[in-house]
mmCIF file of C-alpha atoms in Angstrom:
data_model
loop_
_atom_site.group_PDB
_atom_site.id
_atom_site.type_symbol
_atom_site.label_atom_id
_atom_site.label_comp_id
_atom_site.label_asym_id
_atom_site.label_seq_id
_atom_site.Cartn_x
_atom_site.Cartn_y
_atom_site.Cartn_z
ATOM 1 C CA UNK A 290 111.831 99.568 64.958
ATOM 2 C CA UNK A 291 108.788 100.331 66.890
ATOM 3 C CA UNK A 292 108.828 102.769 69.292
ATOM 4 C CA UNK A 293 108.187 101.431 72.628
ATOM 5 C CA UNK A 294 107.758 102.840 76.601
ATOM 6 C CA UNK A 295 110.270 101.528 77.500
ATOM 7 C CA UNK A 296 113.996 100.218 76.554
ATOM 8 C CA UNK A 297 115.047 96.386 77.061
ATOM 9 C CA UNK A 298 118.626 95.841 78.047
ATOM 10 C CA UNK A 299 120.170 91.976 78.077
ATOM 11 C CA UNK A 300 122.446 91.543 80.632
ATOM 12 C CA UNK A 301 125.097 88.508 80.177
ATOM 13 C CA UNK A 302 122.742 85.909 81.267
ATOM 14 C CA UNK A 303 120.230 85.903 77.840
ATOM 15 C CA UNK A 304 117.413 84.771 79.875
ATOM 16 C CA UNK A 305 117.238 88.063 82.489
ATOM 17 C CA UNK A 306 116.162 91.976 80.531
ATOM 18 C CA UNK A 307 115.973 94.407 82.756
ATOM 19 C CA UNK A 308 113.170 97.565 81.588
ATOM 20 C CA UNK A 309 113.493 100.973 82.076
ATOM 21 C CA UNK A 310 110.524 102.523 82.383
ATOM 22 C CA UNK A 311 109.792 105.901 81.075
ATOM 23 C CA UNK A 312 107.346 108.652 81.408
ATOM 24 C CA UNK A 313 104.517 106.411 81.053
ATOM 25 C CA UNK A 314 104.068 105.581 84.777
ATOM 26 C CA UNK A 315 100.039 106.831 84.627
ATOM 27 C CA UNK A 316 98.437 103.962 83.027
ATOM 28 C CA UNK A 317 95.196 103.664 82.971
ATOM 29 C CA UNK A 318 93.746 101.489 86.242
ATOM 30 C CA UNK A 319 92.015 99.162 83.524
ATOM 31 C CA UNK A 320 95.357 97.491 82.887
ATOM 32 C CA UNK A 321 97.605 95.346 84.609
ATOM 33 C CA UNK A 322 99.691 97.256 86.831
ATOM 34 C CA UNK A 323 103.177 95.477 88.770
ATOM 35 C CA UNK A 324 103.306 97.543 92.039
ATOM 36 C CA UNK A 325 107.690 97.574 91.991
ATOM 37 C CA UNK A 326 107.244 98.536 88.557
ATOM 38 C CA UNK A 327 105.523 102.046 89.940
ATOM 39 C CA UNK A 328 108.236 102.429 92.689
ATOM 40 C CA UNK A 329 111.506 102.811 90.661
ATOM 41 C CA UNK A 330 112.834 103.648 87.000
ATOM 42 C CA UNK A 331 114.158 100.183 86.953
ATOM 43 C CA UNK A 332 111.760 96.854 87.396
ATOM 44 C CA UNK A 333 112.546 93.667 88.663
ATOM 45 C CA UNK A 334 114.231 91.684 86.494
ATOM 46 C CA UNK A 335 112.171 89.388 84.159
ATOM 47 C CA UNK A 336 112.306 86.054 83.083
ATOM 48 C CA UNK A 337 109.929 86.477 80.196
ATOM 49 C CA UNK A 338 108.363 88.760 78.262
ATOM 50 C CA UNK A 339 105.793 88.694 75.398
ATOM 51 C CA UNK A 340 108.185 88.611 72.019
ATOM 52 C CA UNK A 341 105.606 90.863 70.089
ATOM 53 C CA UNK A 342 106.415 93.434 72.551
ATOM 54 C CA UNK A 343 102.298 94.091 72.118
ATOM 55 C CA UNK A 344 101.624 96.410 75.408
ATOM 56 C CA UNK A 345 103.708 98.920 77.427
ATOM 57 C CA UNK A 346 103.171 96.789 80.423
ATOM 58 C CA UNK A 347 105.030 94.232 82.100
ATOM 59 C CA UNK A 348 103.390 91.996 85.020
ATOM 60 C CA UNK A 349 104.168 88.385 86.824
ATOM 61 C CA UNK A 350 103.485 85.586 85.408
ATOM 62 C CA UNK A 351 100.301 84.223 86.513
ATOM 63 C CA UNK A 352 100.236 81.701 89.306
ATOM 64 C CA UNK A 353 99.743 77.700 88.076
ATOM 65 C CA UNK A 354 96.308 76.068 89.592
ATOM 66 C CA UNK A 355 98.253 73.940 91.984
ATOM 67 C CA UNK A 356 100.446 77.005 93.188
ATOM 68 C CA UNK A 357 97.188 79.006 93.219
ATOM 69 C CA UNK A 358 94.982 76.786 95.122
ATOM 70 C CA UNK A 359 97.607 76.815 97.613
ATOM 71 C CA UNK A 360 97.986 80.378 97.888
ATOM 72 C CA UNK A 361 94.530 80.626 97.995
ATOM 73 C CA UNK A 362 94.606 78.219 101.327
ATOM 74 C CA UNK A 363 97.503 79.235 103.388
ATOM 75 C CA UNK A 364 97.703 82.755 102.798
ATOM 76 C CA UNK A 365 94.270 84.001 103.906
ATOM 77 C CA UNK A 366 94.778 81.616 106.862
ATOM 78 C CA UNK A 367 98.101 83.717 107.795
ATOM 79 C CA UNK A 368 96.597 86.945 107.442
ATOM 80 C CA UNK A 369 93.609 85.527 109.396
ATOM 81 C CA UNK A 370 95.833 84.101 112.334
ATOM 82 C CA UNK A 371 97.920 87.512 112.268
ATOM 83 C CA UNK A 372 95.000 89.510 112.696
ATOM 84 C CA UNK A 373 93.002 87.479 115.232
ATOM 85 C CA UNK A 374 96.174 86.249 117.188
ATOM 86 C CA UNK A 375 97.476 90.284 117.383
ATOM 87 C CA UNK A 376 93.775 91.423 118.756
ATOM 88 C CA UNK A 377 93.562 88.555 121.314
ATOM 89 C CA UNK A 378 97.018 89.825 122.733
ATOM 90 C CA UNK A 379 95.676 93.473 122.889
ATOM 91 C CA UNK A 380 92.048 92.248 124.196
ATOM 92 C CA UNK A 381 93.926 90.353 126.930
ATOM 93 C CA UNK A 382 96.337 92.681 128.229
ATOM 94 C CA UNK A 383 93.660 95.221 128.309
ATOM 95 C CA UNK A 384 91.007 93.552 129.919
ATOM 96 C CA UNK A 385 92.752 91.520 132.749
ATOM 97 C CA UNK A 386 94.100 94.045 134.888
ATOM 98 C CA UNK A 387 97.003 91.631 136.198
ATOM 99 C CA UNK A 388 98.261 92.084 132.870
ATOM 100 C CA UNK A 389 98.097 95.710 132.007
ATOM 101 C CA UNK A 390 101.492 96.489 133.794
ATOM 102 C CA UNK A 391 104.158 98.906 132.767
ATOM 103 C CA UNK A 392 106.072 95.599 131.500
ATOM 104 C CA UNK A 393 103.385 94.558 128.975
ATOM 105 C CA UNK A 394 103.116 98.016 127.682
ATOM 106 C CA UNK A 395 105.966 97.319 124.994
ATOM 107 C CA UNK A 396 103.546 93.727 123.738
ATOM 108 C CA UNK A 397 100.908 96.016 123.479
ATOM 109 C CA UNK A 398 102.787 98.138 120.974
ATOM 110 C CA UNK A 399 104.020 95.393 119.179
ATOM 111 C CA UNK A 400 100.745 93.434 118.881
ATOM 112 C CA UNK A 401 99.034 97.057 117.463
ATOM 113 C CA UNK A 402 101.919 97.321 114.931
ATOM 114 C CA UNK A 403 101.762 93.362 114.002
ATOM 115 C CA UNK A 404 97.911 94.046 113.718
ATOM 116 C CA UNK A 405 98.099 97.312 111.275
ATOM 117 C CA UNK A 406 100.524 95.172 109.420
ATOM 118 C CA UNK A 407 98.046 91.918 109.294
ATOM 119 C CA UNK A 408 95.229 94.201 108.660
ATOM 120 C CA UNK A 409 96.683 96.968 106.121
ATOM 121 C CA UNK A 410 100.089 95.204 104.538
ATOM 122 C CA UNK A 411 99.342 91.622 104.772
ATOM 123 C CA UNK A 412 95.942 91.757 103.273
ATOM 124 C CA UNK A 413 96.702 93.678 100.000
ATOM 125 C CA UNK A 414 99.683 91.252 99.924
ATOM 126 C CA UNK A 415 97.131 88.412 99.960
ATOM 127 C CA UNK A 416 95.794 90.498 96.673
ATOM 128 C CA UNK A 417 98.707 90.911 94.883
ATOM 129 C CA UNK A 418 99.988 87.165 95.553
ATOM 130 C CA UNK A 419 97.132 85.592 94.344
ATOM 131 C CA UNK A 420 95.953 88.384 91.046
ATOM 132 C CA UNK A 421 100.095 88.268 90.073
ATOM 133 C CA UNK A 422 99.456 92.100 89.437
ATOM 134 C CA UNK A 423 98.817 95.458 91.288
ATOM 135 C CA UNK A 424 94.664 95.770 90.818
ATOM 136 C CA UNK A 425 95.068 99.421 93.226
ATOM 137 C CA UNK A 426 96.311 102.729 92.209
ATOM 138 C CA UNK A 427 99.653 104.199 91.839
ATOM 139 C CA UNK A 428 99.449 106.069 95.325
ATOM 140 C CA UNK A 429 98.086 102.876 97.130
ATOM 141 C CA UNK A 430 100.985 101.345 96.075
ATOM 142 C CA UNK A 431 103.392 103.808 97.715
ATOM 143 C CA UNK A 432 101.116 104.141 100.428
ATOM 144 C CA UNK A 433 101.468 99.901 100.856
ATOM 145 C CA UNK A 434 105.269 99.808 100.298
ATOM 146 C CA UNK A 435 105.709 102.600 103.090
ATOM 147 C CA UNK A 436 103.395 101.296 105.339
ATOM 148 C CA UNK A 437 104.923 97.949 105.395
ATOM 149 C CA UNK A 438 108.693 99.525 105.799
ATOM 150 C CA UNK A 439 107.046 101.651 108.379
ATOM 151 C CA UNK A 440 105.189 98.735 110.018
ATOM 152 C CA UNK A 441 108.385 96.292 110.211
ATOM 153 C CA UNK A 442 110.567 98.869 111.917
ATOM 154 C CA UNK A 443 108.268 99.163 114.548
ATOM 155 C CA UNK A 444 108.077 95.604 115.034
ATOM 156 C CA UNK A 445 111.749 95.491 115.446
ATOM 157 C CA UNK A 446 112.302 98.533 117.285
ATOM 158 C CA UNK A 447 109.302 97.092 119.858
ATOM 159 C CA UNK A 448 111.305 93.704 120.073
ATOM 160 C CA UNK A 449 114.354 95.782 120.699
ATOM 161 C CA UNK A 450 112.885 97.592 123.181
ATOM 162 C CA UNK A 451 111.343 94.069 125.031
ATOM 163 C CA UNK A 452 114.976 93.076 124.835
ATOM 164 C CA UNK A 453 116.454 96.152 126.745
ATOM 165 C CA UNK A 454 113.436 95.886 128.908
ATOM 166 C CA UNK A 455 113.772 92.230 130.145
ATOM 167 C CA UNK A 456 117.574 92.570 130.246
ATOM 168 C CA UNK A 457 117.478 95.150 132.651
ATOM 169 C CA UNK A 458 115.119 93.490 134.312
ATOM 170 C CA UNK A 459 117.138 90.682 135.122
ATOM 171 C CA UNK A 460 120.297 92.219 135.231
ATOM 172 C CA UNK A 461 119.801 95.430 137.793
ATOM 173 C CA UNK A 462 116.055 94.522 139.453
ATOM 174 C CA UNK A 463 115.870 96.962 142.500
ATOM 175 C CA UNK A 464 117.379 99.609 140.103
ATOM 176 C CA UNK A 465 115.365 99.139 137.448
ATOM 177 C CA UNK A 466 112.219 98.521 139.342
ATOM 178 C CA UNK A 467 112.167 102.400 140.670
ATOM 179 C CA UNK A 468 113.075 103.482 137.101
ATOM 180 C CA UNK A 469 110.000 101.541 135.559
ATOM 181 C CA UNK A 470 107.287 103.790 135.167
ATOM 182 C CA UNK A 471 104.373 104.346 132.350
ATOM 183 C CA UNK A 472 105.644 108.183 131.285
ATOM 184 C CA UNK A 473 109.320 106.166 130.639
ATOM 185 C CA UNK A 474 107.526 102.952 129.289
ATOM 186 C CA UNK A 475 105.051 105.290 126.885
ATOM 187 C CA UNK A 476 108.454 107.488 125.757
ATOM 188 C CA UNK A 477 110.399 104.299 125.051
ATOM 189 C CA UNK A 478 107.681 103.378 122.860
ATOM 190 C CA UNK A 479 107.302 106.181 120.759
ATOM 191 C CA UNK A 480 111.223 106.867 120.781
#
């Protein structure tokens, strides 16, 4: 038997292999590169895989021309929309000075986070969609996969934080109104 980076194990459904990867996580950049593939010994389990077992590397299928031309419509127009959408928000509250209150300070910090993650997550997602494999390096990989765990926590923490805000709001106004100031707004944000 050939010897081969990496071992293929058949789980009970025949269909799904899983692959352990070994020590050969430097390929060269020339090659076809799956960017969960880089992030853990195991890979994602696959459907299919080349019988002659030719190369040590294992990427998505490539996308049909229907399912392409799609992708290649609606998912620049999302990342589009995210970006410009995020920056009209930031422009506005900015600008208009009826809007830059302590109680818009928490949209501004979501509409910078939802713009890093339009501008830096989405758009490299946009690559990998539509190529089917990872066409960066190994540490732009990690560096995408923590920046978009990084990116979504803030979103949620800065709708959490909206939350808190507007229910106090409503719930103890003259209380809440002395209490509401930018040093407390700026530390809820970065808390």
């Amino acid at each position: 038997m050939a010897s081969y980076p990496f071992n293929i194990r058949q789980s009970r459904n025949a269909r799904l292999q899983l692959v352990e990867i070994g020590d050969h996580l430097s390929t060269p950049l020339s090659q076809k590169v799956n960017c969960f593939q880089l992030n853990s010994t195991y890979s994602i389990a696959i459907e299919k895989m080349n019988d002659s077992l030719n190369s040590s590397l294992i990427y998505m299928e490539p996308l049909q021309t229907p399912l392409l031309i799609i992708a290649l419509i609606f998912l620049p127009v999302i990342v589009i929309v995210t970006i410009v959408g995020n920056l009209l928000v930031i422009i506005a509250i900015i600008k208009d000075g009826a809007l830059c209150i302590v109680q818009n300070y928490p949209l501004v910090s979501l509409a910078s986070a939802d713009l890093l993650m339009g501008v830096v997550v989405m758009s490299q997602g946009l690559i990998y969609e539509v190529l089917q494999y990872w066409p960066f390096s190994k540490n732009m990989c990690y560096f995408w996969i923590t920046t978009d765990v990084f990116l979504c926590t803030s979103s949620i923490l800065n709708l959490c934080l909206i939350g808190v805000d507007r229910y106090l709001a409503i719930s103890r106004p003259i209380w809440y109104a002395d209490k509401r100031t930018p040093p407390l707004a700026v530390g809820g944000i970065f808390t």
